[in-house]
CSV table of C-alpha atoms and ligand atoms in Angstrom, one decimal:
chain,number,residue,atom,x,y,z
M,23,MET,CA,13.0,28.8,4.4
M,24,SER,CA,10.6,28.6,7.3
M,25,GLY,CA,7.9,26.3,8.7
M,26,ALA,CA,6.2,24.0,6.2
M,27,GLU,CA,6.1,26.7,3.5
M,28,ARG,CA,5.9,24.6,0.3
M,29,ILE,CA,8.4,25.1,-2.5
M,30,GLU,CA,9.0,22.9,-5.6
M,31,PRO,CA,8.6,19.2,-4.8
M,32,LEU,CA,11.6,16.8,-4.9
M,33,ILE,CA,11.2,15.5,-8.4
M,34,ASP,CA,13.6,13.6,-10.6
M,35,SER,CA,14.0,13.5,-14.4
M,36,PHE,CA,11.5,10.6,-14.7
M,37,GLY,CA,8.8,12.7,-13.0
M,38,ARG,CA,8.9,10.8,-9.8
M,39,VAL,CA,8.0,12.9,-6.8
M,40,HIS,CA,9.8,12.0,-3.6
M,41,ASN,CA,8.0,12.3,-0.3
M,42,ASN,CA,9.4,9.3,1.6
M,43,LEU,CA,12.6,9.5,3.7
M,44,ARG,CA,14.2,6.5,5.4
M,45,ILE,CA,16.5,7.4,8.2
M,46,SER,CA,19.0,5.0,9.6
M,47,VAL,CA,19.8,5.8,13.2
M,48,THR,CA,22.6,3.3,13.7
M,49,ASP,CA,24.5,0.7,11.7
M,50,ARG,CA,24.8,-1.6,14.7
M,51,CYS,CA,22.6,-4.7,15.0
M,52,ASN,CA,22.0,-7.4,17.6
M,53,LEU,CA,21.4,-10.0,14.9
M,54,ARG,CA,23.7,-11.1,12.0
M,55,CYS,CA,21.2,-12.2,9.4
M,56,THR,CA,23.2,-13.9,6.7
M,57,TYR,CA,21.4,-12.3,3.8
M,58,CYS,CA,22.0,-8.8,5.3
M,59,MET,CA,25.4,-8.5,6.9
M,60,PRO,CA,28.7,-10.4,7.7
M,61,GLU,CA,29.4,-11.8,11.2
M,62,ASP,CA,32.4,-9.5,11.8
M,63,VAL,CA,31.7,-5.9,11.2
M,64,THR,CA,33.5,-2.7,12.2
M,65,PHE,CA,30.7,-0.4,13.3
M,66,LEU,CA,30.7,3.4,13.2
M,67,GLU,CA,32.0,5.3,16.3
M,68,LYS,CA,29.3,7.1,18.2
M,69,SER,CA,30.8,10.4,17.2
M,70,GLU,CA,30.3,9.5,13.5
M,71,LEU,CA,26.5,9.1,13.9
M,72,LEU,CA,24.2,12.0,13.2
M,73,THR,CA,22.9,13.3,16.5
M,74,PHE,CA,19.1,13.5,17.0
M,75,GLU,CA,19.4,17.3,16.7
M,76,GLU,CA,21.1,16.9,13.3
M,77,ILE,CA,18.5,14.4,12.1
M,78,ALA,CA,15.7,16.7,13.2
M,79,GLN,CA,17.5,19.7,11.5
M,80,PHE,CA,17.6,17.7,8.3
M,81,VAL,CA,13.9,16.8,8.5
M,82,ARG,CA,13.0,20.4,9.1
M,83,ILE,CA,14.9,21.2,5.9
M,84,VAL,CA,13.3,18.5,3.7
M,85,ALA,CA,9.7,18.7,5.0
M,86,PRO,CA,9.0,21.9,3.1
M,87,LEU,CA,10.4,20.2,0.0
M,88,GLY,CA,7.5,17.7,0.3
M,89,ILE,CA,9.0,14.9,2.5
M,90,ASP,CA,6.0,13.9,4.7
M,91,LYS,CA,6.7,10.3,5.4
M,92,ILE,CA,9.6,9.0,7.5
M,93,ARG,CA,10.7,5.6,8.4
M,94,LEU,CA,13.3,5.0,11.1
M,95,THR,CA,15.5,2.0,10.5
M,96,GLY,CA,19.1,0.7,10.8
M,97,GLY,CA,21.1,-1.5,11.7
M,98,GLU,CA,18.7,-2.2,14.5
M,99,PRO,CA,17.1,1.2,15.4
M,100,LEU,CA,16.1,0.1,19.0
M,101,LEU,CA,19.8,-0.1,19.8
M,102,ARG,CA,20.0,3.6,19.5
M,103,ARG,CA,19.6,4.9,23.0
M,104,ASP,CA,16.5,7.0,23.7
M,105,LEU,CA,14.8,6.5,20.4
M,106,PRO,CA,11.4,7.7,21.6
M,107,ARG,CA,13.1,11.1,22.1
M,108,LEU,CA,13.9,11.3,18.4
M,109,VAL,CA,10.3,10.3,17.5
M,110,ALA,CA,9.0,13.0,19.8
M,111,MET,CA,11.4,15.5,18.1
M,112,LEU,CA,10.2,14.5,14.6
M,113,THR,CA,6.4,14.2,15.1
M,114,PRO,CA,5.7,17.9,15.6
M,115,ILE,CA,7.8,19.1,12.5
M,116,PRO,CA,5.3,20.8,10.2
M,117,GLY,CA,4.6,18.8,7.1
M,118,ILE,CA,5.5,15.4,8.7
M,119,LYS,CA,2.3,13.2,8.5
M,120,ASP,CA,3.6,9.8,9.2
M,121,ILE,CA,6.5,8.2,11.1
M,122,GLY,CA,7.2,4.5,11.0
M,123,LEU,CA,9.8,2.1,12.3
M,124,THR,CA,11.4,-1.1,11.0
M,125,THR,CA,12.8,-3.3,13.8
M,126,ASN,CA,13.9,-6.9,14.4
M,127,GLY,CA,11.8,-6.8,17.5
M,128,LEU,CA,14.4,-8.1,19.9
M,129,LEU,CA,14.1,-5.1,22.2
M,130,LEU,CA,10.6,-4.1,21.4
M,131,ALA,CA,8.8,-5.6,24.4
M,132,GLN,CA,10.4,-2.8,26.5
M,133,GLN,CA,10.2,-0.1,24.0
M,134,ALA,CA,6.8,-0.5,22.2
M,135,GLN,CA,4.8,1.6,24.7
M,136,PRO,CA,7.3,4.5,25.0
M,137,LEU,CA,7.6,4.7,21.2
M,138,PHE,CA,3.8,4.7,20.8
M,139,ASP,CA,3.5,7.4,23.5
M,140,ALA,CA,6.1,9.5,21.6
M,141,GLY,CA,3.9,9.5,18.5
M,142,LEU,CA,5.1,6.5,16.5
M,143,ARG,CA,2.1,4.9,14.8
M,144,ARG,CA,3.4,2.4,12.2
M,145,ILE,CA,5.7,-0.5,12.9
M,146,ASN,CA,7.2,-3.3,10.8
M,147,ILE,CA,8.8,-6.2,12.6
M,148,SER,CA,11.2,-8.5,10.7
M,149,LEU,CA,10.7,-12.2,11.3
M,150,ASP,CA,11.6,-14.9,8.8
M,151,THR,CA,10.7,-18.0,10.8
M,152,LEU,CA,8.8,-19.3,13.8
M,153,ASP,CA,11.3,-22.1,14.3
M,154,PRO,CA,14.0,-21.4,17.0
M,155,ALA,CA,16.7,-23.5,15.2
M,156,ARG,CA,16.0,-21.9,11.9
M,157,PHE,CA,16.0,-18.5,13.5
M,158,ARG,CA,19.5,-19.2,14.8
M,159,GLN,CA,20.6,-20.4,11.4
M,160,ILE,CA,19.3,-17.3,9.7
M,161,THR,CA,20.3,-14.6,12.3
M,162,ARG,CA,23.3,-16.4,13.8
M,163,ARG,CA,21.8,-15.5,17.2
M,164,ASP,CA,19.1,-16.6,19.6
M,165,GLY,CA,16.1,-14.6,20.6
M,166,LEU,CA,13.0,-15.7,18.7
M,167,GLU,CA,10.9,-15.6,22.0
M,168,HIS,CA,11.9,-11.9,22.5
M,169,VAL,CA,10.8,-11.1,19.0
M,170,ILE,CA,7.4,-12.7,19.6
M,171,ALA,CA,7.1,-10.9,22.9
M,172,GLY,CA,7.9,-7.6,21.0
M,173,ILE,CA,5.2,-8.3,18.5
M,174,MET,CA,2.6,-8.8,21.2
M,175,ALA,CA,3.8,-5.7,23.1
M,176,ALA,CA,3.4,-3.7,19.9
M,177,LYS,CA,-0.2,-4.9,19.6
M,178,ARG,CA,-0.9,-4.1,23.2
M,179,ALA,CA,0.6,-0.6,22.9
M,180,GLY,CA,-1.9,0.2,20.1
M,181,PHE,CA,0.0,-0.2,16.9
M,182,ALA,CA,-2.4,-1.2,14.1
M,183,PRO,CA,-1.7,-2.8,11.8
M,184,VAL,CA,1.5,-4.5,13.0
M,185,LYS,CA,3.3,-5.7,9.9
M,186,ILE,CA,5.7,-8.6,9.9
M,187,ASN,CA,8.4,-8.7,7.2
M,188,ALA,CA,10.0,-11.9,6.0
M,189,VAL,CA,12.8,-12.0,3.4
M,190,SER,CA,11.9,-14.7,0.9
M,191,ILE,CA,14.8,-17.0,0.1
M,192,ARG,CA,14.6,-20.3,-1.8
M,193,GLY,CA,15.4,-23.2,0.4
M,194,ILE,CA,14.2,-21.5,3.5
M,195,THR,CA,11.0,-19.6,2.9
M,196,GLU,CA,9.0,-22.5,1.3
M,197,PHE,CA,8.9,-24.0,4.8
M,198,GLU,CA,8.0,-20.7,6.5
M,199,VAL,CA,5.2,-19.3,4.4
M,200,VAL,CA,2.4,-21.3,5.8
M,201,PRO,CA,3.3,-21.2,9.5
M,202,LEU,CA,4.0,-17.4,9.3
M,203,ALA,CA,0.8,-16.7,7.4
M,204,ARG,CA,-1.2,-18.7,10.0
M,205,PHE,CA,0.5,-17.0,12.8
M,206,ALA,CA,-0.3,-13.6,11.3
M,207,ARG,CA,-3.9,-14.5,10.7
M,208,GLU,CA,-4.3,-15.8,14.3
M,209,HIS,CA,-2.9,-12.6,15.8
M,210,GLY,CA,-4.3,-10.0,13.5
M,211,LEU,CA,-0.9,-9.1,11.9
M,212,GLU,CA,-0.2,-8.2,8.3
M,213,MET,CA,2.4,-10.6,6.9
M,214,ARG,CA,4.6,-9.2,4.1
M,215,PHE,CA,7.2,-11.2,2.1
M,216,ILE,CA,10.2,-9.4,0.6
M,217,GLU,CA,12.1,-11.0,-2.3
M,218,TYR,CA,15.7,-11.5,-1.4
M,219,MET,CA,17.8,-8.7,-2.9
M,220,PRO,CA,21.6,-8.5,-3.8
M,221,ILE,CA,22.4,-6.1,-1.0
M,222,GLY,CA,23.7,-8.4,1.8
M,223,ALA,CA,27.1,-10.0,2.5
M,224,ASP,CA,26.3,-13.4,1.0
M,225,ALA,CA,26.8,-14.1,-2.7
M,226,TRP,CA,23.4,-13.5,-4.4
M,227,GLU,CA,21.9,-15.3,-7.3
M,228,ARG,CA,18.5,-14.9,-8.9
M,229,GLU,CA,17.9,-18.6,-8.3
M,230,LYS,CA,18.1,-18.0,-4.5
M,231,VAL,CA,15.0,-15.8,-4.6
M,232,TYR,CA,11.7,-17.5,-3.7
M,233,PHE,CA,9.4,-15.4,-5.8
M,234,ALA,CA,6.2,-13.6,-4.8
M,235,HIS,CA,4.1,-15.6,-7.3
M,236,GLU,CA,5.3,-18.9,-5.7
M,237,ILE,CA,4.4,-17.6,-2.2
M,238,LEU,CA,0.9,-16.6,-3.5
M,239,ASP,CA,0.4,-20.1,-4.9
M,240,GLN,CA,1.4,-21.6,-1.6
M,241,LEU,CA,-0.9,-19.3,0.4
M,242,GLU,CA,-3.9,-20.0,-1.9
M,243,ARG,CA,-3.3,-23.7,-1.8
M,244,ASP,CA,-2.6,-24.2,1.9
M,245,VAL,CA,-4.0,-21.2,3.8
M,246,ALA,CA,-7.0,-19.5,2.0
M,247,PRO,CA,-7.9,-17.8,-1.3
M,248,LEU,CA,-6.7,-14.2,-1.8
M,249,VAL,CA,-7.8,-11.3,-3.9
M,250,PRO,CA,-6.0,-7.9,-4.5
M,251,VAL,CA,-7.1,-5.2,-2.0
M,252,ASN,CA,-9.5,-2.5,-3.2
M,253,ASP,CA,-7.5,0.4,-1.8
M,254,TYR,CA,-4.4,-0.7,-3.7
M,255,ASP,CA,-1.7,2.1,-3.6
M,256,PRO,CA,0.3,2.2,-6.8
M,257,ARG,CA,3.1,4.1,-4.9
M,258,SER,CA,3.5,1.4,-2.3
M,259,PRO,CA,6.2,-1.2,-2.9
M,260,ALA,CA,3.9,-3.9,-1.5
M,261,MET,CA,1.3,-5.6,-3.7
M,262,GLU,CA,-1.4,-6.2,-1.2
M,263,PHE,CA,-3.9,-9.0,-1.1
M,264,GLN,CA,-6.7,-9.9,1.3
M,265,TYR,CA,-8.0,-13.3,2.3
M,266,THR,CA,-11.5,-13.9,1.0
M,267,ASP,CA,-12.5,-15.5,4.3
M,268,GLY,CA,-11.8,-12.3,6.2
M,269,GLY,CA,-8.4,-13.5,7.5
M,270,GLY,CA,-6.7,-10.1,6.9
M,271,ARG,CA,-4.1,-9.0,4.5
M,272,VAL,CA,-0.8,-10.1,3.1
M,273,GLY,CA,1.7,-8.1,1.1
M,274,MET,CA,4.3,-9.0,-1.5
M,275,ILE,CA,7.4,-6.8,-2.1
M,276,ALA,CA,8.5,-8.2,-5.4
M,277,SER,CA,11.7,-6.1,-5.7
M,278,VAL,CA,13.3,-8.7,-8.1
M,279,SER,CA,10.4,-10.2,-10.1
M,280,ARG,CA,8.3,-7.0,-10.3
M,281,PRO,CA,10.6,-4.0,-9.6
M,282,PHE,CA,8.7,-0.9,-8.5
M,283,CYS,CA,11.3,1.6,-9.4
M,284,ARG,CA,9.0,3.5,-11.8
M,285,SER,CA,6.9,4.6,-8.8
M,286,CYS,CA,9.8,5.0,-6.4
M,287,ASN,CA,9.3,7.9,-4.0
M,288,ARG,CA,12.1,7.2,-1.6
M,289,VAL,CA,15.4,8.7,-0.5
M,290,ARG,CA,17.6,7.5,2.3
M,291,LEU,CA,19.8,9.0,5.0
M,292,THR,CA,22.5,6.7,6.5
M,293,ALA,CA,23.4,6.8,10.1
M,294,GLU,CA,26.5,8.9,9.4
M,295,GLY,CA,24.6,11.4,7.3
M,296,LYS,CA,25.1,10.1,3.7
M,297,LEU,CA,22.2,10.8,1.3
M,298,ARG,CA,21.3,8.0,-1.1
M,299,ASN,CA,18.7,8.3,-3.7
M,300,CYS,CA,18.3,4.5,-4.2
M,301,LEU,CA,18.9,1.5,-2.1
M,302,PHE,CA,21.3,0.4,-4.8
M,303,ALA,CA,22.9,3.8,-5.3
M,304,LEU,CA,26.7,3.7,-6.0
M,305,ASP,CA,27.1,7.4,-5.2
M,306,GLU,CA,26.1,9.3,-2.0
M,307,ILE,CA,26.3,12.8,-0.7
M,308,ASP,CA,27.9,13.5,2.7
M,309,LEU,CA,25.6,15.9,4.5
M,310,LYS,CA,27.1,15.6,8.0
M,311,PRO,CA,29.8,18.3,7.6
M,312,LEU,CA,27.1,20.7,6.4
M,313,LEU,CA,24.6,19.7,9.2
M,314,ARG,CA,27.4,19.8,11.8
M,315,ASN,CA,29.0,23.1,10.7
M,316,GLY,CA,25.8,25.2,10.4
M,317,ALA,CA,25.6,25.3,6.6
M,318,PRO,CA,22.5,27.3,5.5
M,319,ALA,CA,19.3,25.3,5.0
M,320,GLU,CA,19.1,26.5,1.4
M,321,ALA,CA,22.5,24.9,0.6
M,322,ILE,CA,21.5,21.6,2.1
M,323,ALA,CA,18.1,21.7,0.3
M,324,ALA,CA,19.9,22.4,-3.0
M,325,LEU,CA,22.1,19.3,-2.5
M,326,VAL,CA,19.1,17.1,-1.8
M,327,ARG,CA,17.3,18.5,-4.8
M,328,GLY,CA,20.3,17.9,-7.1
M,329,ASN,CA,20.7,14.3,-5.7
M,330,ILE,CA,17.1,13.5,-6.5
M,331,ALA,CA,17.1,15.2,-9.9
M,332,ALA,CA,20.0,12.9,-10.9
M,333,LYS,CA,18.4,9.7,-9.8
M,334,TRP,CA,18.7,6.8,-12.2
M,335,GLU,CA,15.8,5.1,-13.8
M,336,GLY,CA,16.0,2.1,-11.5
M,337,HIS,CA,18.1,-0.7,-10.0
M,338,GLU,CA,19.5,-3.1,-12.5
M,339,ILE,CA,19.3,-6.3,-10.5
M,340,ASN,CA,17.9,-8.2,-13.4
M,341,THR,CA,20.6,-7.2,-15.9
M,342,ALA,CA,24.3,-7.9,-16.4
M,343,ARG,CA,25.0,-4.2,-15.8
M,344,PHE,CA,24.1,-4.6,-12.1
M,345,ILE,CA,26.8,-3.4,-9.7
M,346,LYS,CA,26.4,-4.3,-6.1
M,347,PRO,CA,26.9,-1.3,-3.7
M,348,LEU,CA,29.8,-1.5,-1.4
M,349,ARG,CA,27.6,-1.0,1.7
M,350,THR,CA,25.5,-4.0,2.8
M,351,MET,CA,21.9,-3.5,4.0
M,352,HIS,CA,22.7,-2.9,7.7
M,353,ALA,CA,24.9,0.1,6.8
M,354,ILE,CA,22.4,1.7,4.4
M,355,GLY,CA,19.2,1.3,6.3
M,356,GLY,CA,16.6,-1.2,5.1
Z,404,LIG,N1,17.1,-4.3,12.0
Z,404,LIG,C1,15.9,-3.9,11.5
Z,404,LIG,C2,15.0,-5.0,11.0
Z,404,LIG,O1,15.5,-6.2,11.1
Z,404,LIG,O2,13.9,-4.8,10.6
Z,404,LIG,C3,15.9,-2.8,10.5
Z,404,LIG,C4,17.0,-2.9,9.4
Z,404,LIG,S1,16.8,-4.3,8.3
Z,404,LIG,C5,18.2,-4.0,7.3
Z,404,LIG,C6,15.4,-3.8,7.4
Z,404,LIG,C7,14.8,-4.9,6.5
Z,404,LIG,O3,15.7,-5.2,5.5
Z,404,LIG,C8,14.5,-6.2,7.3
Z,404,LIG,O4,13.2,-6.5,7.1
Z,404,LIG,C9,15.4,-7.2,6.6
Z,404,LIG,O5,14.9,-8.4,6.6
Z,404,LIG,C10,15.5,-6.6,5.2
Z,404,LIG,N2,16.7,-7.1,4.4
Z,404,LIG,C11,18.0,-7.1,4.8
Z,404,LIG,N3,18.7,-7.7,3.9
Z,404,LIG,C12,17.9,-8.0,2.8
Z,404,LIG,C13,18.1,-8.5,1.5
Z,404,LIG,N4,19.3,-9.0,1.1
Z,404,LIG,N5,17.0,-8.7,0.7
Z,404,LIG,C14,15.8,-8.3,1.2
Z,404,LIG,N6,15.6,-7.7,2.3
Z,404,LIG,C15,16.6,-7.6,3.2
């Protein structure tokens, strides 16, 4: 296998073509969001993490299979030392069109420019509240002002759009929707709300989800009227809307109330090299020994192909059959 020579795409038995790879670069985090992870965690040893060279090797193997979109995540990806070096290693790989990053923004003020200069172009910053006390309640840490500084640094560095992700939890998000939406409109950011999913450490119940349609009602009532965007992308998990007064866009990721599994195009690589074909997968394939011990690219490609081919129809959050994966979000890569 060489360069970006195209072979069969990564397709599963439901006809879904996979072009989107999420790579976790660390399981460590400098926040402890209650919906995501427990307070006390045993993190991976550094030697257990894939090296940047191993990550790039994997991307060179899957790019010819049709992976053209990458998102770096974690844990908190900015805790991984020298992340711009990884971006610079991935950007020139033939076939890779798009590299994004999801971050909590705490360390972004220092890193936004080097990341942009390395070739990163898309950035999502997670922020659930603009209230410092509530920030501490949700994240079990301080640092809201650093996140805001990170958002502003991302804008200055040239990222456009800068997207802000808030997890939507009943009892919390009702109070945050309007301030967050106004903040986003004021600063030219794209606000996105993600329905709270059963993938964190806390006990989850459907009643704890503050649903997308409730957020839309609130936005229309208290912010401005919205209409669906014209360039709606059916493969994107976000349902996108735009304010009719020109105030920008807002996205709803309705993973619980309107699952988008039927158009799923994603596969995930954990920080220690486990391949997962679904956020909620119960099985994973350990690729690190192969990447570390010089296995032939064809052997690794065949494992990836088999893993995708065997992908299930979709998560079963809304059924009694649902089984929560053993890993919480921070150890998968959100
Ligand atoms: N640390 C980075 C961050 O905060 O963006 C990247 C990793 S974090 C796990 C990625 C995203 O997953 C964040 O936007 C976070 O809010 C979201 N997330 C974590 N747990 C979630 C849950 N139970 N339901 C929905 N989204 C969740």
